Amino acid sequence: MRPPATRFGMFLDDYATILNPRRYVEAMTAAFVGAGGEIERAGVSALTREGDGWRLQGAGSRRFEHVVVAAGAWSRTLLDPLGIRVPLESQRGYHVQFEGGDGVISRTVVLAGKKVFATPMELGLRFGGTVEIGGLARPPDARRSDVLQRIAVESFPQLAGLSAQTWMGHRPCMPNSVPVISEAQGQPGLWLAIGHDHLGLTDSLPTALRISDGICGARS
Ligand SMILES: Cc1cc2nc3c(=O)[nH]c(=O)nc-3n(C[C@H](O)[C@H](O)[C@H](O)COP(=O)(O)OP(=O)(O)OC[C@H]3O[C@@H](n4cnc5c(N)ncnc54)[C@H](O)[C@@H]3O)c2cc1C
C-alpha cells in the first residue's frame, strides 16, 4: 500500500531482506558447530601478545595463533591498549516494531524523505533509522523511537493503536564509512573486522571470507 502523501516510488527487484536476524545467526552458528567449530561465550577484557600468538584475557583466558577483533563499536577497548588507533565511533540507531502489522506492506519500503526503513519481519513490522552520536554508555533516548513511531503511524495510519517494542543498537562507524578488514599493521596474527557502519549484516559474509582467506590463504 502507498503511504499517504507519497507521489512516486522506485521498485528495486533484487532487494533482499533477512526476516529474522536472530534466526539467521543461529543457523550460521549451528552450521559452524556442525562443521567442527567450537563456540564459547565470554567477555574479553584484554589481548596480550604471547610468543607468536595472542592470549585473550578474561573468562577462559585462552591462547590462539590468530585472533579476529570483531567487537563492533566496542573494539577500541581492546585495540587502544595495544596502541592500535582506529577512529571508530558508534552511530546509534533505533527501531520500533509493531506487533500485528501483517499485510500493511509486503516488502521493505524506504520512506526516503524521512530516511526510515519499513520492513515486514517475522515478528512484526519494523521501522528503523536515525543516527545519534551518543557514545557507548548512555541509555537509549526514547524521543528518537517516539519520532520513528510517529512517522510510522503518519505513513501507515492502520498501525495506530498497535503495541510496539523499541530497540537501540550501535553501528560501528569509520569517518569514511570504509570498514577495516585486514591484519593489524605490525601485529602478526591479530586481525581486524570492524567499522561496518550501517551494513554490518549485509557485509558479514564477504568480511568473513576475506579474513579466512587472509588466515588460511586465498582459495584458488
Ligand atoms: C537501527 C539499525 C538498523 C540496522 N539495519 C541494518 C541493515 O538493514 N542491514 C545491515 O547490513 N546492517 C544494519 N545495521 C548495522 C549493523 O547492525 C551493524 O553494522 C553490525 O551489527 C556490525 O556488526 P559487528 O559484528 O561489527 O558488531 P556488533 O553487531 O555490535 O557485534 C559485536 C559483538 O561483540 C561483542 N563484544 C564487544 N566487546 C566485547 C568483548 N570485550 N568481549 C566479548 N565480546 C565483546 C558485543 O557484545 C557484540 O555482541 C543496523 C544497525 C542499526 C542500529
PDB file of C-alpha atoms and ligand atoms in Angstrom:
ATOM      1  CA  MET A   1       0.000   0.000   0.000  1.00  0.00           C
ATOM      2  CA  ARG A   2       1.225   3.504  -0.841  1.00  0.00           C
ATOM      3  CA  PRO A   3       1.894   5.725   2.209  1.00  0.00           C
ATOM      4  CA  PRO A   4      -0.258   8.902   2.115  1.00  0.00           C
ATOM      5  CA  ALA A   5       1.442  11.950   0.586  1.00  0.00           C
ATOM      6  CA  THR A   6       3.777   9.737  -1.463  1.00  0.00           C
ATOM      7  CA  ARG A   7       3.707  10.734  -5.122  1.00  0.00           C
ATOM      8  CA  PHE A   8       6.095   8.197  -6.593  1.00  0.00           C
ATOM      9  CA  GLY A   9       8.471   5.394  -5.677  1.00  0.00           C
ATOM     10  CA  MET A  10      11.201   3.269  -7.195  1.00  0.00           C
ATOM     11  CA  PHE A  11      10.980  -0.546  -7.275  1.00  0.00           C
ATOM     12  CA  LEU A  12      14.213  -2.470  -6.699  1.00  0.00           C
ATOM     13  CA  ASP A  13      13.539  -6.065  -7.702  1.00  0.00           C
ATOM     14  CA  ASP A  14      16.834  -7.509  -6.432  1.00  0.00           C
ATOM     15  CA  TYR A  15      16.468  -6.214  -2.874  1.00  0.00           C
ATOM     16  CA  ALA A  16      16.757  -8.964  -0.258  1.00  0.00           C
ATOM     17  CA  THR A  17      15.725  -8.976   3.389  1.00  0.00           C
ATOM     18  CA  ILE A  18      16.683 -11.102   6.381  1.00  0.00           C
ATOM     19  CA  LEU A  19      13.340 -11.603   8.101  1.00  0.00           C
ATOM     20  CA  ASN A  20      14.764 -12.663  11.458  1.00  0.00           C
ATOM     21  CA  PRO A  21      18.426 -11.752  12.166  1.00  0.00           C
ATOM     22  CA  ARG A  22      18.497 -13.881  15.313  1.00  0.00           C
ATOM     23  CA  ARG A  23      17.367 -16.991  13.448  1.00  0.00           C
ATOM     24  CA  TYR A  24      19.892 -16.201  10.693  1.00  0.00           C
ATOM     25  CA  VAL A  25      22.780 -16.002  13.184  1.00  0.00           C
ATOM     26  CA  GLU A  26      21.581 -19.141  14.988  1.00  0.00           C
ATOM     27  CA  ALA A  27      21.567 -21.023  11.669  1.00  0.00           C
ATOM     28  CA  MET A  28      25.117 -19.859  10.938  1.00  0.00           C
ATOM     29  CA  THR A  29      26.402 -20.820  14.378  1.00  0.00           C
ATOM     30  CA  ALA A  30      24.720 -24.231  14.063  1.00  0.00           C
ATOM     31  CA  ALA A  31      26.447 -24.727  10.687  1.00  0.00           C
ATOM     32  CA  PHE A  32      29.780 -23.658  12.233  1.00  0.00           C
ATOM     33  CA  VAL A  33      29.399 -26.120  15.113  1.00  0.00           C
ATOM     34  CA  GLY A  34      28.229 -28.802  12.683  1.00  0.00           C
ATOM     35  CA  ALA A  35      31.454 -28.312  10.718  1.00  0.00           C
ATOM     36  CA  GLY A  36      33.533 -28.885  13.862  1.00  0.00           C
ATOM     37  CA  GLY A  37      33.721 -25.304  15.208  1.00  0.00           C
ATOM     38  CA  GLU A  38      33.535 -24.565  18.928  1.00  0.00           C
ATOM     39  CA  ILE A  39      31.673 -21.603  20.438  1.00  0.00           C
ATOM     40  CA  GLU A  40      32.451 -20.133  23.833  1.00  0.00           C
ATOM     41  CA  ARG A  41      30.606 -17.014  25.043  1.00  0.00           C
ATOM     42  CA  ALA A  42      32.784 -14.854  27.289  1.00  0.00           C
ATOM     43  CA  GLY A  43      33.805 -11.226  27.746  1.00  0.00           C
ATOM     44  CA  VAL A  44      37.392 -10.476  26.711  1.00  0.00           C
ATOM     45  CA  SER A  45      38.992  -7.816  28.911  1.00  0.00           C
ATOM     46  CA  ALA A  46      42.330  -7.543  27.067  1.00  0.00           C
ATOM     47  CA  LEU A  47      44.506  -9.042  24.337  1.00  0.00           C
ATOM     48  CA  THR A  48      48.163  -9.731  25.042  1.00  0.00           C
ATOM     49  CA  ARG A  49      50.895 -10.959  22.740  1.00  0.00           C
ATOM     50  CA  GLU A  50      52.283 -14.329  23.845  1.00  0.00           C
ATOM     51  CA  GLY A  51      55.091 -15.792  21.745  1.00  0.00           C
ATOM     52  CA  ASP A  52      53.839 -15.894  18.166  1.00  0.00           C
ATOM     53  CA  GLY A  53      50.192 -15.881  19.269  1.00  0.00           C
ATOM     54  CA  TRP A  54      47.686 -13.939  21.345  1.00  0.00           C
ATOM     55  CA  ARG A  55      46.133 -14.527  24.742  1.00  0.00           C
ATOM     56  CA  LEU A  56      42.535 -13.477  25.375  1.00  0.00           C
ATOM     57  CA  GLN A  57      42.284 -12.191  28.941  1.00  0.00           C
ATOM     58  CA  GLY A  58      39.003 -12.621  30.771  1.00  0.00           C
ATOM     59  CA  ALA A  59      36.758 -15.612  31.176  1.00  0.00           C
ATOM     60  CA  GLY A  60      38.542 -18.624  29.778  1.00  0.00           C
ATOM     61  CA  SER A  61      41.887 -16.844  29.201  1.00  0.00           C
ATOM     62  CA  ARG A  62      42.868 -18.856  26.136  1.00  0.00           C
ATOM     63  CA  ARG A  63      45.763 -18.544  23.712  1.00  0.00           C
ATOM     64  CA  PHE A  64      45.339 -18.581  19.922  1.00  0.00           C
ATOM     65  CA  GLU A  65      47.690 -18.281  16.970  1.00  0.00           C
ATOM     66  CA  HIS A  66      45.238 -15.924  15.243  1.00  0.00           C
ATOM     67  CA  VAL A  67      42.645 -13.632  16.812  1.00  0.00           C
ATOM     68  CA  VAL A  68      39.976 -11.630  14.975  1.00  0.00           C
ATOM     69  CA  VAL A  69      38.738  -8.485  16.710  1.00  0.00           C
ATOM     70  CA  ALA A  70      35.105  -8.100  15.615  1.00  0.00           C
ATOM     71  CA  ALA A  71      33.746  -6.412  18.722  1.00  0.00           C
ATOM     72  CA  GLY A  72      31.743  -3.779  16.856  1.00  0.00           C
ATOM     73  CA  ALA A  73      31.624  -0.317  18.401  1.00  0.00           C
ATOM     74  CA  TRP A  74      33.433  -1.695  21.489  1.00  0.00           C
ATOM     75  CA  SER A  75      36.537  -2.761  19.534  1.00  0.00           C
ATOM     76  CA  ARG A  76      38.597   0.214  20.709  1.00  0.00           C
ATOM     77  CA  THR A  77      38.529  -1.061  24.297  1.00  0.00           C
ATOM     78  CA  LEU A  78      40.662  -3.982  23.038  1.00  0.00           C
ATOM     79  CA  LEU A  79      42.761  -2.074  20.479  1.00  0.00           C
ATOM     80  CA  ASP A  80      43.617   1.194  22.262  1.00  0.00           C
ATOM     81  CA  PRO A  81      45.755  -0.549  24.937  1.00  0.00           C
ATOM     82  CA  LEU A  82      47.806  -2.158  22.133  1.00  0.00           C
ATOM     83  CA  GLY A  83      48.492   1.261  20.598  1.00  0.00           C
ATOM     84  CA  ILE A  84      46.325   0.443  17.562  1.00  0.00           C
ATOM     85  CA  ARG A  85      44.494   3.678  16.796  1.00  0.00           C
ATOM     86  CA  VAL A  86      41.215   3.275  14.920  1.00  0.00           C
ATOM     87  CA  PRO A  87      38.884   6.297  14.661  1.00  0.00           C
ATOM     88  CA  LEU A  88      35.791   4.207  15.360  1.00  0.00           C
ATOM     89  CA  GLU A  89      32.596   5.868  16.619  1.00  0.00           C
ATOM     90  CA  SER A  90      29.148   4.475  17.335  1.00  0.00           C
ATOM     91  CA  GLN A  91      26.280   5.839  15.260  1.00  0.00           C
ATOM     92  CA  ARG A  92      23.410   4.742  17.427  1.00  0.00           C
ATOM     93  CA  GLY A  93      20.228   3.759  15.613  1.00  0.00           C
ATOM     94  CA  TYR A  94      16.734   2.851  16.723  1.00  0.00           C
ATOM     95  CA  HIS A  95      13.825   0.770  15.608  1.00  0.00           C
ATOM     96  CA  VAL A  96      10.167   0.434  16.509  1.00  0.00           C
ATOM     97  CA  GLN A  97       8.499  -2.902  15.817  1.00  0.00           C
ATOM     98  CA  PHE A  98       4.706  -3.178  15.668  1.00  0.00           C
ATOM     99  CA  GLU A  99       3.041  -6.436  16.626  1.00  0.00           C
ATOM    100  CA  GLY A 100       0.362  -7.493  14.189  1.00  0.00           C
ATOM    101  CA  GLY A 101       1.180  -5.134  11.322  1.00  0.00           C
ATOM    102  CA  ASP A 102       0.818  -8.047   8.887  1.00  0.00           C
ATOM    103  CA  GLY A 103      -0.206  -7.188   5.357  1.00  0.00           C
ATOM    104  CA  VAL A 104       0.431  -3.443   5.661  1.00  0.00           C
ATOM    105  CA  ILE A 105       3.396  -3.793   3.296  1.00  0.00           C
ATOM    106  CA  SER A 106       4.701  -6.907   1.557  1.00  0.00           C
ATOM    107  CA  ARG A 107       8.395  -5.970   1.281  1.00  0.00           C
ATOM    108  CA  THR A 108      10.872  -3.389   2.565  1.00  0.00           C
ATOM    109  CA  VAL A 109       9.714   0.153   1.865  1.00  0.00           C
ATOM    110  CA  VAL A 110      12.156   3.018   2.303  1.00  0.00           C
ATOM    111  CA  LEU A 111      10.464   6.267   3.284  1.00  0.00           C
ATOM    112  CA  ALA A 112      13.249   8.146   1.561  1.00  0.00           C
ATOM    113  CA  GLY A 113      12.120  11.624   2.593  1.00  0.00           C
ATOM    114  CA  LYS A 114      12.291  10.583   6.261  1.00  0.00           C
ATOM    115  CA  LYS A 115      15.284   8.219   5.916  1.00  0.00           C
ATOM    116  CA  VAL A 116      13.261   5.450   7.576  1.00  0.00           C
ATOM    117  CA  PHE A 117      13.242   1.780   6.523  1.00  0.00           C
ATOM    118  CA  ALA A 118       9.971  -0.140   6.999  1.00  0.00           C
ATOM    119  CA  THR A 119      10.367  -3.922   6.854  1.00  0.00           C
ATOM    120  CA  PRO A 120       7.870  -6.719   7.468  1.00  0.00           C
ATOM    121  CA  MET A 121       9.846  -9.029   9.772  1.00  0.00           C
ATOM    122  CA  GLU A 122       8.832 -12.460  11.052  1.00  0.00           C
ATOM    123  CA  LEU A 123       7.930 -10.960  14.428  1.00  0.00           C
ATOM    124  CA  GLY A 124       6.328  -7.683  13.356  1.00  0.00           C
ATOM    125  CA  LEU A 125       6.500  -4.628  11.132  1.00  0.00           C
ATOM    126  CA  ARG A 126       9.777  -2.831  11.856  1.00  0.00           C
ATOM    127  CA  PHE A 127      10.639   0.830  11.262  1.00  0.00           C
ATOM    128  CA  GLY A 128      14.368   1.548  11.614  1.00  0.00           C
ATOM    129  CA  GLY A 129      16.514   4.619  11.251  1.00  0.00           C
ATOM    130  CA  THR A 130      18.039   7.719  12.852  1.00  0.00           C
ATOM    131  CA  VAL A 131      21.689   8.417  13.610  1.00  0.00           C
ATOM    132  CA  GLU A 132      22.716   9.523  17.088  1.00  0.00           C
ATOM    133  CA  ILE A 133      26.288  10.202  18.192  1.00  0.00           C
ATOM    134  CA  GLY A 134      25.762   9.298  21.833  1.00  0.00           C
ATOM    135  CA  GLY A 135      28.656   7.062  22.848  1.00  0.00           C
ATOM    136  CA  LEU A 136      28.540   3.567  24.266  1.00  0.00           C
ATOM    137  CA  ALA A 137      27.328   4.151  27.815  1.00  0.00           C
ATOM    138  CA  ARG A 138      24.348   6.485  27.571  1.00  0.00           C
ATOM    139  CA  PRO A 139      20.896   4.846  27.798  1.00  0.00           C
ATOM    140  CA  PRO A 140      18.583   4.948  24.762  1.00  0.00           C
ATOM    141  CA  ASP A 141      16.801   8.266  24.174  1.00  0.00           C
ATOM    142  CA  ALA A 142      13.079   7.468  23.938  1.00  0.00           C
ATOM    143  CA  ARG A 143      12.449  10.672  21.978  1.00  0.00           C
ATOM    144  CA  ARG A 144      14.128   9.044  18.966  1.00  0.00           C
ATOM    145  CA  SER A 145      11.946   5.938  18.977  1.00  0.00           C
ATOM    146  CA  ASP A 146       8.925   8.201  19.561  1.00  0.00           C
ATOM    147  CA  VAL A 147       9.787  10.061  16.334  1.00  0.00           C
ATOM    148  CA  LEU A 148      10.055   6.754  14.440  1.00  0.00           C
ATOM    149  CA  GLN A 149       6.709   5.634  15.841  1.00  0.00           C
ATOM    150  CA  ARG A 150       5.071   8.908  14.816  1.00  0.00           C
ATOM    151  CA  ILE A 151       6.480   8.652  11.272  1.00  0.00           C
ATOM    152  CA  ALA A 152       5.272   5.040  11.049  1.00  0.00           C
ATOM    153  CA  VAL A 153       1.705   5.887  12.065  1.00  0.00           C
ATOM    154  CA  GLU A 154       1.592   9.000   9.864  1.00  0.00           C
ATOM    155  CA  SER A 155       2.749   6.895   6.906  1.00  0.00           C
ATOM    156  CA  PHE A 156       0.526   3.877   7.632  1.00  0.00           C
ATOM    157  CA  PRO A 157      -2.455   5.036   9.772  1.00  0.00           C
ATOM    158  CA  GLN A 158      -3.688   1.444  10.231  1.00  0.00           C
ATOM    159  CA  LEU A 159      -0.784   0.968  12.697  1.00  0.00           C
ATOM    160  CA  ALA A 160      -2.352   3.394  15.201  1.00  0.00           C
ATOM    161  CA  GLY A 161      -3.146   1.608  18.455  1.00  0.00           C
ATOM    162  CA  LEU A 162      -0.965  -1.461  17.782  1.00  0.00           C
ATOM    163  CA  SER A 163       1.516  -2.290  20.524  1.00  0.00           C
ATOM    164  CA  ALA A 164       5.137  -1.674  19.621  1.00  0.00           C
ATOM    165  CA  GLN A 165       8.560  -2.542  21.007  1.00  0.00           C
ATOM    166  CA  THR A 166      11.577  -0.266  20.710  1.00  0.00           C
ATOM    167  CA  TRP A 167      15.305  -1.018  20.371  1.00  0.00           C
ATOM    168  CA  MET A 168      18.568   0.924  20.172  1.00  0.00           C
ATOM    169  CA  GLY A 169      21.753  -0.511  18.646  1.00  0.00           C
ATOM    170  CA  HIS A 170      25.304   0.610  17.877  1.00  0.00           C
ATOM    171  CA  ARG A 171      26.560   0.939  14.308  1.00  0.00           C
ATOM    172  CA  PRO A 172      30.380   0.825  14.408  1.00  0.00           C
ATOM    173  CA  CYS A 173      31.411   3.595  12.005  1.00  0.00           C
ATOM    174  CA  MET A 174      34.634   4.875  10.457  1.00  0.00           C
ATOM    175  CA  PRO A 175      34.859   8.525   9.334  1.00  0.00           C
ATOM    176  CA  ASN A 176      34.981   7.446   5.651  1.00  0.00           C
ATOM    177  CA  SER A 177      32.427   4.601   6.054  1.00  0.00           C
ATOM    178  CA  VAL A 178      35.026   2.059   4.858  1.00  0.00           C
ATOM    179  CA  PRO A 179      35.410  -0.945   7.180  1.00  0.00           C
ATOM    180  CA  VAL A 180      38.821  -2.218   8.289  1.00  0.00           C
ATOM    181  CA  ILE A 181      39.175  -5.875   7.235  1.00  0.00           C
ATOM    182  CA  SER A 182      42.821  -6.885   7.484  1.00  0.00           C
ATOM    183  CA  GLU A 183      45.674  -7.993   9.697  1.00  0.00           C
ATOM    184  CA  ALA A 184      46.686  -5.180  12.059  1.00  0.00           C
ATOM    185  CA  GLN A 185      49.849  -3.465  10.872  1.00  0.00           C
ATOM    186  CA  GLY A 186      52.916  -4.729  12.737  1.00  0.00           C
ATOM    187  CA  GLN A 187      50.812  -7.196  14.801  1.00  0.00           C
ATOM    188  CA  PRO A 188      51.020 -10.618  13.112  1.00  0.00           C
ATOM    189  CA  GLY A 189      48.085 -12.875  13.922  1.00  0.00           C
ATOM    190  CA  LEU A 190      45.826 -10.020  15.051  1.00  0.00           C
ATOM    191  CA  TRP A 191      43.030  -9.450  12.539  1.00  0.00           C
ATOM    192  CA  LEU A 192      40.540  -6.584  12.429  1.00  0.00           C
ATOM    193  CA  ALA A 193      36.978  -6.891  11.116  1.00  0.00           C
ATOM    194  CA  ILE A 194      35.487  -3.612  12.280  1.00  0.00           C
ATOM    195  CA  GLY A 195      33.729  -0.432  11.176  1.00  0.00           C
ATOM    196  CA  HIS A 196      30.914  -1.943   9.112  1.00  0.00           C
ATOM    197  CA  ASP A 197      28.789   1.107   9.621  1.00  0.00           C
ATOM    198  CA  HIS A 198      25.142   0.717   8.528  1.00  0.00           C
ATOM    199  CA  LEU A 199      25.790  -2.514   6.599  1.00  0.00           C
ATOM    200  CA  GLY A 200      27.376  -4.984   9.008  1.00  0.00           C
ATOM    201  CA  LEU A 201      24.837  -7.725   8.456  1.00  0.00           C
ATOM    202  CA  THR A 202      24.980  -7.356   4.674  1.00  0.00           C
ATOM    203  CA  ASP A 203      28.781  -7.293   4.637  1.00  0.00           C
ATOM    204  CA  SER A 204      29.349 -10.056   7.191  1.00  0.00           C
ATOM    205  CA  LEU A 205      29.860 -12.915   4.731  1.00  0.00           C
ATOM    206  CA  PRO A 206      32.329 -11.127   2.388  1.00  0.00           C
ATOM    207  CA  THR A 207      34.173  -9.965   5.511  1.00  0.00           C
ATOM    208  CA  ALA A 208      34.403 -13.499   6.889  1.00  0.00           C
ATOM    209  CA  LEU A 209      35.676 -14.769   3.521  1.00  0.00           C
ATOM    210  CA  ARG A 210      38.326 -12.054   3.328  1.00  0.00           C
ATOM    211  CA  ILE A 211      39.530 -12.751   6.875  1.00  0.00           C
ATOM    212  CA  SER A 212      39.579 -16.525   6.379  1.00  0.00           C
ATOM    213  CA  ASP A 213      41.474 -16.061   3.090  1.00  0.00           C
ATOM    214  CA  GLY A 214      43.990 -13.928   4.995  1.00  0.00           C
ATOM    215  CA  ILE A 215      44.456 -16.502   7.740  1.00  0.00           C
ATOM    216  CA  CYS A 216      44.236 -19.721   5.722  1.00  0.00           C
ATOM    217  CA  GLY A 217      45.479 -18.478   2.356  1.00  0.00           C
ATOM    218  CA  ALA A 218      43.300 -17.397  -0.549  1.00  0.00           C
ATOM    219  CA  ARG A 219      41.169 -20.029  -2.286  1.00  0.00           C
ATOM    220  CA  SER A 220      42.305 -20.923  -5.790  1.00  0.00           C
TER     221      SER A 220
HETATM  222  C1  LIG B   1      18.704   0.523  13.745  1.00  0.00           C
HETATM  223  C2  LIG B   1      19.745  -0.241  12.983  1.00  0.00           C
HETATM  224  C3  LIG B   1      19.407  -0.816  11.771  1.00  0.00           C
HETATM  225  C4  LIG B   1      20.361  -1.516  11.035  1.00  0.00           C
HETATM  226  N1  LIG B   1      19.986  -2.084   9.843  1.00  0.00           N
HETATM  227  C5  LIG B   1      20.900  -2.783   9.130  1.00  0.00           C
HETATM  228  C6  LIG B   1      20.521  -3.403   7.904  1.00  0.00           C
HETATM  229  O1  LIG B   1      19.377  -3.318   7.471  1.00  0.00           O
HETATM  230  N2  LIG B   1      21.472  -4.100   7.215  1.00  0.00           N
HETATM  231  C7  LIG B   1      22.756  -4.200   7.668  1.00  0.00           C
HETATM  232  O2  LIG B   1      23.573  -4.839   6.999  1.00  0.00           O
HETATM  233  N3  LIG B   1      23.145  -3.619   8.826  1.00  0.00           N
HETATM  234  C8  LIG B   1      22.253  -2.902   9.563  1.00  0.00           C
HETATM  235  N4  LIG B   1      22.629  -2.287  10.729  1.00  0.00           N
HETATM  236  C9  LIG B   1      24.062  -2.232  11.070  1.00  0.00           C
HETATM  237  C10 LIG B   1      24.539  -3.494  11.731  1.00  0.00           C
HETATM  238  O3  LIG B   1      23.734  -3.780  12.857  1.00  0.00           O
HETATM  239  C11 LIG B   1      25.997  -3.295  12.166  1.00  0.00           C
HETATM  240  O4  LIG B   1      26.773  -2.850  11.074  1.00  0.00           O
HETATM  241  C12 LIG B   1      26.542  -4.619  12.665  1.00  0.00           C
HETATM  242  O5  LIG B   1      25.839  -5.046  13.821  1.00  0.00           O
HETATM  243  C13 LIG B   1      28.024  -4.529  12.998  1.00  0.00           C
HETATM  244  O6  LIG B   1      28.441  -5.840  13.245  1.00  0.00           O
HETATM  245  P1  LIG B   1      29.667  -6.147  14.195  1.00  0.00           P
HETATM  246  O7  LIG B   1      29.737  -7.634  14.312  1.00  0.00           O
HETATM  247  O8  LIG B   1      30.874  -5.391  13.746  1.00  0.00           O
HETATM  248  O9  LIG B   1      29.264  -5.513  15.623  1.00  0.00           O
HETATM  249  P2  LIG B   1      28.112  -5.967  16.601  1.00  0.00           P
HETATM  250  O10 LIG B   1      26.936  -6.497  15.860  1.00  0.00           O
HETATM  251  O11 LIG B   1      27.898  -4.811  17.531  1.00  0.00           O
HETATM  252  O12 LIG B   1      28.745  -7.198  17.380  1.00  0.00           O
HETATM  253  C14 LIG B   1      29.847  -7.024  18.238  1.00  0.00           C
HETATM  254  C15 LIG B   1      29.717  -8.057  19.344  1.00  0.00           C
HETATM  255  O13 LIG B   1      30.918  -8.069  20.113  1.00  0.00           O
HETATM  256  C16 LIG B   1      30.567  -8.178  21.477  1.00  0.00           C
HETATM  257  N5  LIG B   1      31.674  -7.625  22.265  1.00  0.00           N
HETATM  258  C17 LIG B   1      32.070  -6.337  22.359  1.00  0.00           C
HETATM  259  N6  LIG B   1      33.140  -6.221  23.167  1.00  0.00           N
HETATM  260  C18 LIG B   1      33.428  -7.475  23.584  1.00  0.00           C
HETATM  261  C19 LIG B   1      34.427  -8.019  24.457  1.00  0.00           C
HETATM  262  N7  LIG B   1      35.350  -7.243  25.033  1.00  0.00           N
HETATM  263  N8  LIG B   1      34.424  -9.360  24.700  1.00  0.00           N
HETATM  264  C20 LIG B   1      33.490 -10.168  24.106  1.00  0.00           C
HETATM  265  N9  LIG B   1      32.531  -9.707  23.268  1.00  0.00           N
HETATM  266  C21 LIG B   1      32.504  -8.374  23.019  1.00  0.00           C
HETATM  267  C22 LIG B   1      29.285  -7.369  21.607  1.00  0.00           C
HETATM  268  O14 LIG B   1      28.577  -7.752  22.764  1.00  0.00           O
HETATM  269  C23 LIG B   1      28.576  -7.759  20.320  1.00  0.00           C
HETATM  270  O15 LIG B   1      27.823  -8.936  20.505  1.00  0.00           O
HETATM  271  C24 LIG B   1      21.688  -1.615  11.512  1.00  0.00           C
HETATM  272  C25 LIG B   1      22.021  -1.058  12.753  1.00  0.00           C
HETATM  273  C26 LIG B   1      21.063  -0.379  13.487  1.00  0.00           C
HETATM  274  C27 LIG B   1      21.457   0.202  14.816  1.00  0.00           C
END
